[in-house]
Amino acid sequence: MRRRRSDIAPARIPVPAPVDPIDPEAVAGSVLAGDCIEVMRRLPAGSVDMIFADPPYNLQLAGPLHRPNNSRVAAVEDAWDKFPDFAAYDAFTHAWMAEARRVLKPQGTIWVIGSYHNIFRVGAAIQDLGFWILNDVIWRKTNPMPNFRGRRFTNAHETLIWAARDARTRYRFNYKALKRLNDGLQMRSDWLLPICSGPERLKDGDGRKAHATQKPLALLYRVLQAATAPGDLVLDPFFGTGSTGVAAKALGRRFIGIERDPGYVELATRRIAEAPETPDPKLLGGDGVEREPRIAFGLLVETGLLPVGTKLWDRHARHSVKVRADGLVETGRGRSAAFGSIHQMGVKASGGPSCNGWTFWHTRARNGTLTPIDELRRRLRAEMAEEPPTAVEDVDEPPTAAAEDAAGAGGEPTADAPAVLSATN
């Protein structure tokens, strides 16, 4: 006998177990003990500004490593770095990274560090899940562990992948803060920093490394300086001994650490409690503590700082333009005449893909001294401010991740190149 559709019992859909939610504001500054995937599931969506992740490298060591004198190398032999095969590691990577993307704010970014053993698989997962890669950064170690067998190159670097939540993300990049850190030069994507050693390297009661892969504070300091603002909430799902928390505390950022090893939880908690923090928020500097008013070039014309007809020059006095009443600049006459913004005309004069007109164009005094028009902008900004200007500089509206790629952000600037802006700004 044929059964009617109404007689067939509906399939039972498994109901996920209830999740006890975690208020990120209530646990900021804490180390949460537990599995990172399970703990992240309890955090609300879109709740953290940045994520730094130092996941297991899956080194696949077949056995202990020894030096030529047969002494044993303190390598990564912990259980948390062992996976049965690549498929298991990939499944784990996709699982934690999917939760990381869920808890990341729409304008947030993620940093993941790894070695050649895992970083390519991590990179594939990042793209599979919809993140948009902004940069890969090479951490070149000044004092790497030597290659004892002499059968390969010395592993002298690790790779960090910096990615936006998606292609539409208007992410934060503190370009000017990093440039100041780098003695006025653009910060490159290869970072020369020492590994964690000396007093910074934490030891256990027997004098051995407390953690096999402790990262140097200098590395975390630069990462947080690059992509966060004071007060931002940073999540580290593989907290270890708490380097992310120590750097966050020093820079006025908030943090949430997740760590499943009770020993590391105790060590990180004690270490952070003893770590110093910056006493005066004004010392944090950065690109966006308090954003100063954005000054349009046309305002310099309107206020008379740059009268119509003023001639502007590049720093070598080879190219010149004249200021127009509508806030544009022009060069040439008749059919050869051209006009545009200070940025567009800077591109035309320099022949480069982009140009910051504020630093490219200069006024010329009677004695021939050239002064960037950016100085006039600073003067006007100071007059408009209620208080004297500080070291904090303005930040233009951040581009989307995809638009920045389309604008050719991957080009290699020269050491004395001006700040890179889109020619259409």
Coordinates of C-alpha atoms in Angstrom, one line a residue:
M1 CA 0.0 0.0 0.0
R2 CA 1.3 3.4 -1.0
R3 CA 1.8 5.8 1.9
R4 CA 0.5 9.3 1.6
R5 CA 2.9 12.1 1.9
S6 CA 1.1 13.2 5.1
D7 CA 1.8 9.9 6.7
I8 CA 5.6 10.2 6.4
A9 CA 7.2 11.6 9.5
P10 CA 9.3 14.6 8.9
A11 CA 13.1 14.2 9.1
R12 CA 14.5 15.4 12.4
I13 CA 16.9 18.3 12.0
P14 CA 19.6 18.2 14.6
V15 CA 19.4 21.2 16.9
P16 CA 22.8 22.6 17.9
A17 CA 23.5 22.6 21.6
P18 CA 22.8 26.0 23.3
V19 CA 25.7 28.3 23.5
D20 CA 26.4 30.3 26.6
P21 CA 27.3 33.7 25.1
I22 CA 30.3 35.7 26.2
D23 CA 30.2 39.5 26.4
P24 CA 33.4 40.7 24.8
E25 CA 33.4 44.0 26.8
A26 CA 33.1 42.1 30.0
V27 CA 36.1 39.8 29.3
A28 CA 38.4 42.3 27.6
G29 CA 41.8 42.1 29.2
S30 CA 41.3 38.4 30.1
V31 CA 42.6 35.1 29.1
L32 CA 39.8 32.6 28.3
A33 CA 40.7 29.0 28.9
G34 CA 39.3 26.5 26.4
D35 CA 39.3 25.4 22.8
C36 CA 39.5 28.4 20.5
I37 CA 36.7 27.3 18.2
E38 CA 34.3 26.6 21.0
V39 CA 35.1 29.9 22.8
M40 CA 34.8 31.9 19.6
R41 CA 31.4 30.4 19.0
R42 CA 30.3 32.1 22.2
L43 CA 31.4 35.5 21.1
P44 CA 28.9 37.7 19.2
A45 CA 29.3 38.3 15.5
G46 CA 31.2 41.5 14.5
S47 CA 32.7 42.1 18.0
V48 CA 36.5 42.4 17.6
D49 CA 38.5 44.9 15.6
M50 CA 41.5 42.8 14.8
I51 CA 42.7 39.2 15.1
F52 CA 46.3 38.0 15.5
A53 CA 46.6 34.3 15.2
D54 CA 49.7 32.1 15.7
P55 CA 48.2 28.7 15.0
P56 CA 49.9 25.3 15.2
Y57 CA 52.5 25.0 12.4
N58 CA 52.0 21.2 11.8
L59 CA 55.8 20.8 11.6
Q60 CA 55.5 17.0 11.0
L61 CA 58.7 16.2 12.9
A62 CA 59.5 12.5 12.6
G63 CA 61.6 12.5 15.8
P64 CA 63.9 14.6 18.0
L65 CA 66.4 16.9 16.4
H66 CA 70.1 16.8 17.4
R67 CA 73.0 19.1 16.8
P68 CA 76.3 17.8 15.4
N69 CA 77.6 17.2 18.9
N70 CA 74.5 15.0 19.5
S71 CA 72.9 17.5 21.9
R72 CA 69.1 17.7 21.6
V73 CA 67.5 20.7 20.0
A74 CA 64.5 22.3 21.9
A75 CA 62.2 22.0 18.9
V76 CA 58.4 22.1 18.7
E77 CA 57.4 18.6 20.0
D78 CA 54.2 19.5 21.8
A79 CA 51.0 17.6 21.2
W80 CA 49.1 20.7 20.0
D81 CA 51.3 20.8 16.9
K82 CA 50.5 17.2 15.8
F83 CA 47.8 16.3 13.3
P84 CA 47.3 12.9 11.6
D85 CA 47.4 14.3 8.1
F86 CA 47.0 17.4 6.0
A87 CA 43.2 16.8 5.7
A88 CA 42.9 17.0 9.4
Y89 CA 45.0 20.2 9.6
D90 CA 43.0 21.8 6.8
A91 CA 39.7 21.0 8.5
F92 CA 41.0 22.5 11.7
T93 CA 42.2 25.6 9.9
H94 CA 38.9 26.2 8.1
A95 CA 36.9 25.7 11.3
W96 CA 38.8 28.2 13.5
M97 CA 39.2 30.7 10.7
A98 CA 35.5 30.6 9.9
E99 CA 34.7 31.5 13.5
A100 CA 37.4 34.2 13.4
R101 CA 35.8 35.8 10.3
R102 CA 32.4 35.7 12.0
V103 CA 33.5 37.6 15.1
L104 CA 35.5 40.1 13.1
K105 CA 33.9 43.5 12.6
P106 CA 33.1 44.5 8.9
Q107 CA 36.1 46.9 8.9
G108 CA 38.4 44.4 10.7
T109 CA 41.5 42.6 9.6
I110 CA 43.3 39.4 10.6
W111 CA 47.0 38.6 10.8
V112 CA 48.1 34.9 10.7
I113 CA 51.7 33.9 11.1
G114 CA 53.3 30.6 9.9
S115 CA 56.3 28.8 8.4
Y116 CA 56.7 27.1 5.1
H117 CA 55.1 24.0 6.7
N118 CA 51.6 25.6 7.0
I119 CA 51.4 29.1 5.6
F120 CA 50.4 28.1 2.1
R121 CA 47.6 25.9 3.3
V122 CA 46.5 28.8 5.6
G123 CA 46.6 31.2 2.7
A124 CA 44.4 29.0 0.6
A125 CA 41.9 28.7 3.5
I126 CA 41.9 32.5 4.0
Q127 CA 40.9 33.0 0.3
D128 CA 38.4 30.1 0.4
L129 CA 36.5 31.7 3.3
G130 CA 36.2 35.1 1.7
F131 CA 38.9 37.1 3.3
W132 CA 40.8 39.5 1.1
I133 CA 44.6 39.4 1.3
L134 CA 46.2 42.8 1.7
N135 CA 49.9 41.8 2.2
D136 CA 52.2 39.0 3.0
V137 CA 54.9 40.2 5.4
I138 CA 58.2 38.5 5.7
W139 CA 59.6 38.5 9.3
R140 CA 63.4 38.1 8.6
K141 CA 65.1 36.9 11.7
T142 CA 68.4 38.5 12.7
N143 CA 69.4 35.4 14.7
P144 CA 67.7 32.3 13.3
M145 CA 68.4 28.8 14.4
P146 CA 71.1 27.3 12.2
N147 CA 70.6 24.4 9.9
F148 CA 72.5 21.6 11.6
R149 CA 72.6 19.0 8.9
G150 CA 73.6 21.3 6.1
R151 CA 71.1 19.8 3.7
R152 CA 68.9 22.8 3.2
F153 CA 68.9 26.6 3.5
T154 CA 68.7 28.0 7.0
N155 CA 65.1 28.8 7.8
A156 CA 65.6 32.5 8.5
H157 CA 62.1 33.8 8.1
E158 CA 58.4 33.4 8.8
T159 CA 55.5 34.7 6.9
L160 CA 52.6 36.8 8.1
I161 CA 49.4 37.1 6.0
W162 CA 47.4 40.3 6.6
A163 CA 43.9 40.1 5.3
A164 CA 40.7 42.1 5.4
R165 CA 37.4 40.5 6.2
D166 CA 36.3 40.8 2.6
A167 CA 37.0 42.8 -0.6
R168 CA 34.7 45.7 0.5
T169 CA 36.3 46.2 3.9
R170 CA 37.4 49.7 4.7
Y171 CA 40.3 48.6 6.8
R172 CA 42.6 50.6 9.0
F173 CA 46.2 51.0 8.1
N174 CA 48.3 53.5 10.1
Y175 CA 50.6 54.4 7.3
K176 CA 52.0 57.6 8.9
A177 CA 52.6 56.0 12.3
L178 CA 54.6 53.2 10.7
K179 CA 56.5 55.7 8.6
R180 CA 57.5 57.6 11.7
L181 CA 58.6 54.3 13.3
N182 CA 60.8 53.7 10.2
D183 CA 62.7 57.1 10.4
G184 CA 60.4 58.8 7.8
L185 CA 60.6 56.0 5.2
Q186 CA 57.7 53.9 4.0
M187 CA 57.4 50.7 6.0
R188 CA 58.2 47.7 3.7
S189 CA 56.8 44.2 3.8
D190 CA 60.1 42.7 5.0
W191 CA 60.7 43.2 8.7
L192 CA 64.1 42.5 10.1
L193 CA 63.6 41.6 13.8
P194 CA 65.3 39.3 16.2
I195 CA 63.7 36.1 17.5
C196 CA 62.6 36.0 21.1
S197 CA 65.7 35.5 23.3
G198 CA 67.5 36.7 26.4
P199 CA 65.4 38.1 29.2
E200 CA 62.3 38.3 27.0
R201 CA 62.3 34.5 26.5
L202 CA 60.1 33.0 29.3
K203 CA 61.6 29.9 31.1
D204 CA 60.0 27.2 33.2
G205 CA 61.2 26.1 36.6
D206 CA 63.9 23.9 35.0
G207 CA 65.3 26.8 32.9
R208 CA 63.8 25.5 29.7
K209 CA 61.7 27.5 27.2
A210 CA 58.3 27.9 28.6
H211 CA 56.8 28.0 25.1
A212 CA 58.4 26.6 21.9
T213 CA 57.2 29.4 19.6
Q214 CA 57.1 32.5 21.8
K215 CA 57.0 35.6 19.5
P216 CA 59.0 38.7 20.1
L217 CA 57.2 41.7 21.5
A218 CA 58.7 43.9 18.7
L219 CA 56.7 41.8 16.1
L220 CA 53.4 42.2 18.0
Y221 CA 54.1 45.9 18.6
R222 CA 54.4 46.6 14.9
V223 CA 51.4 44.5 13.9
L224 CA 49.2 46.4 16.4
Q225 CA 50.6 49.7 15.4
A226 CA 49.9 49.0 11.8
A227 CA 46.2 48.0 12.0
T228 CA 44.6 49.1 15.2
A229 CA 43.8 52.3 17.1
P230 CA 43.9 52.9 20.9
G231 CA 40.9 51.3 22.5
D232 CA 40.4 48.7 19.7
L233 CA 39.7 45.1 20.8
V234 CA 42.2 42.6 19.6
L235 CA 41.5 38.8 19.7
D236 CA 44.3 36.2 19.9
P237 CA 42.8 32.7 19.6
F238 CA 46.2 31.0 20.2
F239 CA 47.3 33.1 23.1
G240 CA 50.3 31.0 24.3
T241 CA 52.3 33.1 26.8
G242 CA 50.4 36.3 26.1
S243 CA 52.8 38.4 23.9
T244 CA 49.7 39.9 22.1
G245 CA 48.3 41.0 25.5
V246 CA 51.5 42.5 26.6
A247 CA 51.9 44.5 23.4
A248 CA 48.2 45.5 23.5
K249 CA 48.5 46.8 27.1
A250 CA 51.6 48.9 26.2
L251 CA 49.8 50.5 23.2
G252 CA 46.5 51.2 24.9
R253 CA 44.6 48.5 23.0
R254 CA 42.2 46.0 24.6
F255 CA 42.6 42.3 24.1
I256 CA 40.9 38.9 24.5
G257 CA 43.2 35.8 24.7
I258 CA 42.0 32.2 24.2
E259 CA 44.3 29.4 25.3
R260 CA 43.5 25.8 26.0
D261 CA 46.7 24.8 27.9
P262 CA 46.2 25.6 31.6
G263 CA 49.9 26.2 32.2
Y264 CA 50.1 28.8 29.4
V265 CA 46.9 30.4 30.8
E266 CA 48.5 30.8 34.2
L267 CA 51.8 32.0 32.7
A268 CA 50.2 34.6 30.4
T269 CA 47.9 35.9 33.1
R270 CA 50.8 36.5 35.5
R271 CA 52.9 38.0 32.7
I272 CA 50.3 40.5 31.6
A273 CA 49.6 41.5 35.2
E274 CA 53.2 42.5 35.6
A275 CA 53.5 44.2 32.2
P276 CA 53.7 48.0 32.0
E277 CA 51.1 50.1 30.3
T278 CA 51.5 53.6 28.8
P279 CA 50.5 56.0 31.5
D280 CA 49.5 58.9 29.3
P281 CA 47.2 58.2 26.3
K282 CA 48.6 61.2 24.5
L283 CA 51.9 59.4 24.2
L284 CA 50.2 56.7 22.0
G285 CA 50.3 58.9 18.9
G286 CA 49.3 57.0 15.8
D287 CA 47.2 58.0 12.8
G288 CA 43.8 58.2 14.4
V289 CA 43.7 58.9 18.1
E290 CA 41.9 62.2 17.3
R291 CA 41.6 62.9 13.7
E292 CA 42.3 66.4 12.7
P293 CA 40.0 68.2 10.2
R294 CA 40.6 67.4 6.6
I295 CA 41.7 70.4 4.6
A296 CA 40.8 70.7 1.0
F297 CA 43.3 72.4 -1.4
G298 CA 40.6 74.8 -2.4
L299 CA 40.4 76.1 1.1
L300 CA 43.9 77.4 0.8
V301 CA 42.8 79.3 -2.2
E302 CA 39.7 80.7 -0.5
T303 CA 41.6 81.9 2.5
G304 CA 44.2 83.6 0.5
L305 CA 47.1 81.4 1.6
L306 CA 47.5 80.5 -2.1
P307 CA 46.2 83.3 -4.3
V308 CA 44.9 82.5 -7.7
G309 CA 47.8 82.5 -10.2
T310 CA 50.4 81.4 -7.6
K311 CA 53.0 79.2 -9.3
L312 CA 53.9 75.9 -7.7
W313 CA 57.0 73.8 -8.3
D314 CA 58.2 70.3 -7.8
R315 CA 61.2 70.0 -5.4
H316 CA 63.7 70.1 -8.3
A317 CA 62.0 73.2 -9.8
R318 CA 61.6 71.3 -13.1
H319 CA 57.8 71.2 -13.3
S320 CA 55.4 74.0 -12.4
V321 CA 51.6 74.6 -12.3
K322 CA 49.5 77.6 -11.6
V323 CA 46.7 77.8 -9.0
R324 CA 43.2 78.2 -10.4
A325 CA 40.2 79.8 -8.7
D326 CA 38.3 76.5 -8.6
G327 CA 40.9 74.8 -6.5
L328 CA 42.6 73.0 -9.4
V329 CA 46.0 73.6 -10.9
E330 CA 46.9 73.9 -14.6
T331 CA 49.9 73.9 -16.8
G332 CA 50.6 74.8 -20.4
R333 CA 48.7 77.0 -22.8
G334 CA 46.3 76.5 -25.7
R335 CA 46.0 72.9 -26.9
S336 CA 48.8 71.8 -24.6
A337 CA 47.0 73.1 -21.5
A338 CA 46.1 70.6 -18.9
F339 CA 44.5 70.9 -15.5
G340 CA 43.4 68.8 -12.5
S341 CA 43.9 68.3 -8.8
I342 CA 47.3 68.7 -7.2
H343 CA 47.5 64.9 -7.0
Q344 CA 46.5 64.4 -10.7
M345 CA 48.9 67.0 -11.9
G346 CA 51.6 65.5 -9.7
V347 CA 51.1 62.2 -11.4
K348 CA 51.4 63.9 -14.8
A349 CA 54.6 65.7 -13.8
S350 CA 56.3 62.8 -12.0
G351 CA 55.2 60.0 -14.4
G352 CA 54.5 57.7 -11.5
P353 CA 51.3 55.7 -10.8
S354 CA 50.3 57.9 -7.9
C355 CA 51.4 61.1 -6.2
N356 CA 50.7 63.0 -3.0
G357 CA 50.3 66.6 -4.3
W358 CA 50.7 68.0 -0.8
T359 CA 54.3 67.0 -0.6
F360 CA 55.1 67.1 -4.4
W361 CA 54.2 70.7 -5.0
H362 CA 56.1 73.7 -3.4
T363 CA 55.8 77.4 -3.2
R364 CA 59.0 79.3 -4.0
A365 CA 60.2 82.3 -2.0
R366 CA 62.1 85.2 -3.6
N367 CA 65.4 83.7 -2.5
G368 CA 64.5 80.5 -4.2
T369 CA 63.7 78.5 -1.2
L370 CA 61.1 75.8 -1.9
T371 CA 58.5 74.9 0.8
P372 CA 55.9 72.1 0.4
I373 CA 52.3 73.3 0.3
D374 CA 51.7 70.8 3.1
E375 CA 53.2 73.4 5.4
L376 CA 50.3 75.8 4.4
R377 CA 47.8 73.1 5.2
R378 CA 49.4 72.6 8.6
R379 CA 49.3 76.3 9.3
L380 CA 45.6 76.5 8.3
R381 CA 44.7 73.4 10.4
A382 CA 46.5 74.9 13.4
E383 CA 44.4 78.1 13.0
M384 CA 41.2 76.1 12.8
A385 CA 42.0 74.0 15.8
E386 CA 40.8 74.9 19.3
E387 CA 44.1 73.7 20.7
P388 CA 47.6 73.8 19.4
P389 CA 48.3 71.0 16.8
T390 CA 49.7 67.7 18.1
A391 CA 51.8 65.1 16.5
V392 CA 48.6 63.3 15.4
E393 CA 48.0 63.6 11.7
D394 CA 44.9 63.3 9.7
V395 CA 43.8 60.1 8.0
D396 CA 41.9 60.1 4.7
E397 CA 38.9 57.9 4.3
P398 CA 40.3 54.4 4.1
P399 CA 40.0 52.6 0.7
T400 CA 38.2 49.3 0.3
A401 CA 40.5 46.3 0.1
A402 CA 39.7 45.5 -3.5
A403 CA 39.9 49.2 -4.6
E404 CA 43.4 49.4 -3.1
D405 CA 44.5 46.4 -5.1
A406 CA 43.0 47.9 -8.2
A407 CA 44.9 51.1 -7.6
G408 CA 48.2 49.2 -7.7
A409 CA 49.0 49.3 -4.0
G410 CA 51.4 46.4 -4.4
G411 CA 54.0 48.5 -6.2
E412 CA 57.4 48.9 -4.6
P413 CA 58.0 52.5 -3.5
T414 CA 61.4 54.1 -3.4
A415 CA 62.9 55.1 -0.1
D416 CA 62.2 58.8 -0.6
A417 CA 58.8 58.4 -2.3
P418 CA 55.9 60.6 -1.2
A419 CA 52.9 59.3 0.6
V420 CA 50.9 57.2 -1.9
L421 CA 47.4 58.4 -2.7
S422 CA 45.1 57.6 -5.5
A423 CA 45.5 60.1 -8.4
T424 CA 41.7 60.6 -8.3
N425 CA 41.7 61.9 -4.7

